Coordinates of C-alpha atoms and ligand atoms in Angstrom, one line a residue:
M1 CA -75.3 -37.4 67.5
I2 CA -73.2 -40.4 67.6
N3 CA -75.3 -43.4 68.3
L4 CA -72.8 -46.2 68.8
S5 CA -73.0 -46.6 72.6
S6 CA -75.6 -49.4 72.6
Q7 CA -74.7 -53.0 71.8
A8 CA -77.3 -53.0 69.1
S9 CA -75.5 -50.1 67.3
R10 CA -72.2 -51.8 67.6
R11 CA -73.5 -55.0 66.1
K12 CA -75.2 -53.0 63.4
L13 CA -71.8 -51.4 62.4
R14 CA -70.3 -54.9 62.1
S15 CA -73.3 -56.4 60.2
V16 CA -73.4 -53.5 57.7
F17 CA -69.9 -54.4 56.8
D18 CA -70.8 -58.1 56.5
D19 CA -73.8 -57.4 54.2
L20 CA -71.8 -54.9 52.0
S21 CA -69.0 -57.4 51.7
R22 CA -71.3 -60.3 50.7
H23 CA -73.1 -58.1 48.2
H24 CA -70.2 -56.3 46.5
G25 CA -67.4 -58.8 47.1
P26 CA -63.7 -57.8 47.6
Q27 CA -62.7 -54.3 46.5
Y28 CA -58.9 -54.6 46.4
W29 CA -58.2 -51.1 47.5
W30 CA -56.3 -48.7 47.2
P31 CA -55.6 -48.7 43.5
G32 CA -51.9 -48.0 43.3
E33 CA -48.7 -49.9 42.6
T34 CA -46.6 -48.4 45.4
P35 CA -47.1 -46.5 48.7
F36 CA -45.9 -43.3 47.0
E37 CA -48.4 -43.7 44.1
I38 CA -51.2 -44.2 46.8
M39 CA -50.1 -41.0 48.5
V40 CA -50.1 -39.1 45.2
G41 CA -53.6 -40.5 44.4
A42 CA -54.8 -39.4 47.9
V43 CA -53.6 -35.8 47.2
L44 CA -55.1 -35.7 43.7
T45 CA -58.5 -37.4 44.5
Q46 CA -59.9 -34.4 46.3
N47 CA -63.0 -33.1 44.4
T48 CA -62.7 -35.3 41.4
A49 CA -63.6 -38.8 40.1
W50 CA -61.0 -41.5 40.4
S51 CA -60.8 -42.0 36.7
N52 CA -59.5 -38.4 36.4
V53 CA -56.8 -39.2 39.0
E54 CA -55.7 -42.2 37.0
K55 CA -55.2 -40.1 33.9
A56 CA -53.1 -37.6 35.8
I57 CA -51.0 -40.3 37.4
G58 CA -50.7 -41.9 33.9
N59 CA -49.3 -38.6 32.7
L60 CA -46.7 -38.6 35.5
V61 CA -45.8 -42.2 34.8
A62 CA -45.4 -41.5 31.0
R63 CA -42.9 -38.8 31.8
N64 CA -41.1 -40.8 34.5
K65 CA -42.2 -38.2 37.1
L66 CA -44.0 -40.4 39.6
D67 CA -41.2 -39.7 42.0
A68 CA -41.0 -37.2 44.9
A69 CA -37.7 -35.6 43.8
A70 CA -38.9 -35.3 40.2
I71 CA -42.1 -33.6 41.3
V72 CA -40.3 -31.1 43.5
A73 CA -37.8 -30.4 40.7
A74 CA -40.5 -30.0 38.0
R75 CA -41.6 -26.6 36.8
K76 CA -44.9 -25.8 38.4
D77 CA -46.6 -25.1 35.0
H78 CA -45.4 -28.4 33.6
L79 CA -46.6 -30.3 36.7
A80 CA -50.0 -28.4 36.5
G81 CA -50.3 -29.5 32.8
W82 CA -49.7 -33.2 33.7
L83 CA -52.2 -33.0 36.5
R84 CA -54.8 -31.2 34.3
P85 CA -57.2 -34.2 34.1
S86 CA -57.6 -34.3 37.9
G87 CA -59.2 -30.8 38.0
Y88 CA -58.1 -27.8 40.0
F89 CA -54.7 -28.6 38.5
N90 CA -52.8 -25.4 39.6
V91 CA -53.9 -25.9 43.2
K92 CA -53.1 -29.6 43.1
A93 CA -49.7 -29.0 41.6
A94 CA -48.9 -26.7 44.5
R95 CA -50.3 -29.2 47.0
L96 CA -48.4 -32.1 45.5
K97 CA -45.1 -30.1 45.5
N98 CA -45.7 -29.2 49.1
F99 CA -46.4 -32.8 50.0
C100 CA -43.3 -34.2 48.1
R101 CA -41.1 -31.5 49.7
W102 CA -42.3 -32.6 53.1
Y103 CA -41.9 -36.3 52.2
L104 CA -38.3 -35.9 51.2
E105 CA -37.4 -33.7 54.1
A106 CA -38.9 -36.2 56.5
G107 CA -36.7 -38.9 55.1
G108 CA -39.1 -40.8 52.8
Y109 CA -41.1 -43.9 53.3
E110 CA -38.7 -46.0 55.3
V111 CA -38.2 -43.3 57.9
L112 CA -41.9 -42.3 58.0
Q113 CA -42.9 -45.9 58.5
Q114 CA -41.1 -45.9 61.9
V115 CA -43.2 -42.9 63.1
E116 CA -46.0 -43.6 65.6
T117 CA -49.4 -43.2 64.0
G118 CA -50.6 -40.1 66.0
A119 CA -47.3 -38.3 65.3
L120 CA -47.4 -39.2 61.7
R121 CA -51.0 -38.0 61.4
Q122 CA -50.0 -34.7 63.0
A123 CA -47.1 -34.3 60.6
L124 CA -49.3 -35.0 57.6
L125 CA -51.9 -32.5 58.8
G126 CA -49.0 -29.9 59.0
V127 CA -48.5 -30.2 55.2
N128 CA -50.2 -27.3 53.4
G129 CA -53.1 -28.8 51.4
V130 CA -53.4 -32.1 53.3
G131 CA -56.7 -32.3 55.2
K132 CA -58.0 -35.0 57.6
E133 CA -59.5 -37.2 54.9
T134 CA -56.3 -37.1 52.8
A135 CA -54.1 -37.7 55.8
D136 CA -56.2 -40.7 56.8
D137 CA -56.3 -42.1 53.3
I138 CA -52.5 -42.0 53.4
L139 CA -52.2 -43.5 56.9
L140 CA -54.6 -46.4 56.1
Y141 CA -53.7 -47.2 52.6
A142 CA -50.0 -46.2 52.2
F143 CA -48.8 -46.9 55.8
D144 CA -51.2 -49.7 56.9
R145 CA -52.3 -47.8 60.0
P146 CA -55.6 -48.5 61.8
V147 CA -57.3 -45.2 61.0
F148 CA -60.8 -45.1 59.7
V149 CA -61.4 -42.7 56.8
I150 CA -64.4 -40.4 57.1
D151 CA -65.7 -38.9 53.8
A152 CA -69.0 -37.6 52.5
Y153 CA -70.1 -41.2 51.5
T154 CA -69.4 -42.4 55.0
R155 CA -71.5 -39.6 56.5
R156 CA -74.4 -40.1 54.1
L157 CA -74.6 -43.9 54.5
F158 CA -74.1 -44.0 58.3
A159 CA -76.6 -41.1 58.8
R160 CA -79.2 -42.9 56.8
L161 CA -78.6 -46.0 58.8
G162 CA -79.2 -44.1 62.0
L163 CA -75.7 -44.5 63.4
F164 CA -74.7 -40.8 63.1
S165 CA -76.5 -37.6 62.4
G166 CA -73.9 -37.0 59.7
D167 CA -72.7 -33.6 60.7
E168 CA -70.5 -34.7 63.6
D169 CA -66.9 -33.5 64.0
Y170 CA -64.6 -35.5 61.8
D171 CA -62.4 -36.9 64.6
A172 CA -65.3 -37.6 66.9
M173 CA -66.9 -39.8 64.2
R174 CA -63.6 -41.4 63.3
L175 CA -62.7 -42.2 66.9
A176 CA -66.1 -43.6 67.7
I177 CA -65.9 -46.1 64.7
E178 CA -62.3 -47.0 65.5
Q179 CA -63.3 -47.8 69.1
V180 CA -66.2 -50.0 68.1
L181 CA -64.4 -51.9 65.4
G182 CA -61.1 -52.2 67.2
P183 CA -57.7 -51.5 65.4
D184 CA -58.0 -53.7 62.3
V185 CA -56.3 -52.4 59.2
P186 CA -57.7 -55.0 56.7
L187 CA -61.3 -54.3 58.0
F188 CA -60.9 -50.5 57.8
N189 CA -59.4 -50.8 54.4
E190 CA -62.2 -52.9 53.0
Y191 CA -65.0 -51.2 54.9
H192 CA -64.1 -47.7 53.5
A193 CA -63.8 -49.2 50.0
L194 CA -67.3 -50.8 50.4
I195 CA -68.9 -47.6 51.6
V196 CA -67.5 -45.8 48.6
R197 CA -68.8 -48.5 46.2
H198 CA -72.2 -48.7 47.9
A199 CA -72.7 -44.9 48.1
R200 CA -71.8 -44.5 44.4
E201 CA -73.9 -47.3 43.1
I202 CA -76.8 -47.7 45.5
C203 CA -77.0 -45.2 48.4
R204 CA -76.7 -42.2 46.1
V205 CA -78.0 -38.7 46.8
R206 CA -81.2 -40.2 45.4
P207 CA -81.0 -43.6 46.9
R208 CA -81.9 -46.8 45.1
C209 CA -83.4 -48.5 48.1
S210 CA -85.1 -51.3 46.3
A211 CA -81.6 -52.5 45.2
C212 CA -80.0 -52.1 48.6
V213 CA -78.9 -55.1 50.7
L214 CA -79.2 -52.8 53.8
Q215 CA -82.8 -52.0 53.3
P216 CA -84.3 -54.3 56.0
R217 CA -82.2 -52.4 58.7
C218 CA -82.4 -48.9 57.3
P219 CA -84.7 -46.3 58.9
A220 CA -84.3 -44.0 55.9
S221 CA -85.4 -46.7 53.4
Q222 CA -87.8 -45.3 50.8
Ligands
LIG301 S1 -82.0 -48.6 52.1 FE1 -81.8 -46.7 50.9 S2 -81.2 -45.1 52.2 FE2 -80.9 -47.0 53.3 S3 -78.8 -47.5 53.0 FE3 -79.9 -48.5 51.4 S4 -80.0 -47.1 49.6 FE4 -79.3 -46.0 51.4

């Protein structure tokens, strides 16, 4: 159940951001030197900690392979070896090759930057191995598009705060949040980063409610 229809819920969504921002400070996301590095990170971060992604990207950088053409040309077993720290390395090698092949065939960043957001999202979702969360990470953080990323942390935090039940359809949840907040890339960027930070440190599976800045407004507070 999406509970963002009332004014109170809309205000709550905004004030949650304000509280998280005051508490945690700026997050400076997404970690990555270039849009292409951000895209590679988005593909590799599925089911693993970010520190493991950094090691895998470090392996690519050390071999001068953080480049779409170099990744497509690399032997799959070599690529899998470089990606080993990120886990599921054979699957991720195949996914990264798929992604890079699509990226090159589509014309690269300059061309893709001109594509309208909905069409770009559809194109990303057509790449084998790119799901909605990965596509939206790429849209928001590599292409600066106003797309709100929904992940397990977002579901957990917003469900505990009573804004969602947590099991809603991905796009229904995304669109509801985008509508309430309005198209705002810096806000979406920072809000998602703060949700991840808060869910990892405070609103964990076993929440640390006594340390939570959101406790006064949280119906799930323990
Ligand atoms: S009060 Fe507890 S359950 Fe609510 S958001 Fe904070 S940590 Fe999560």
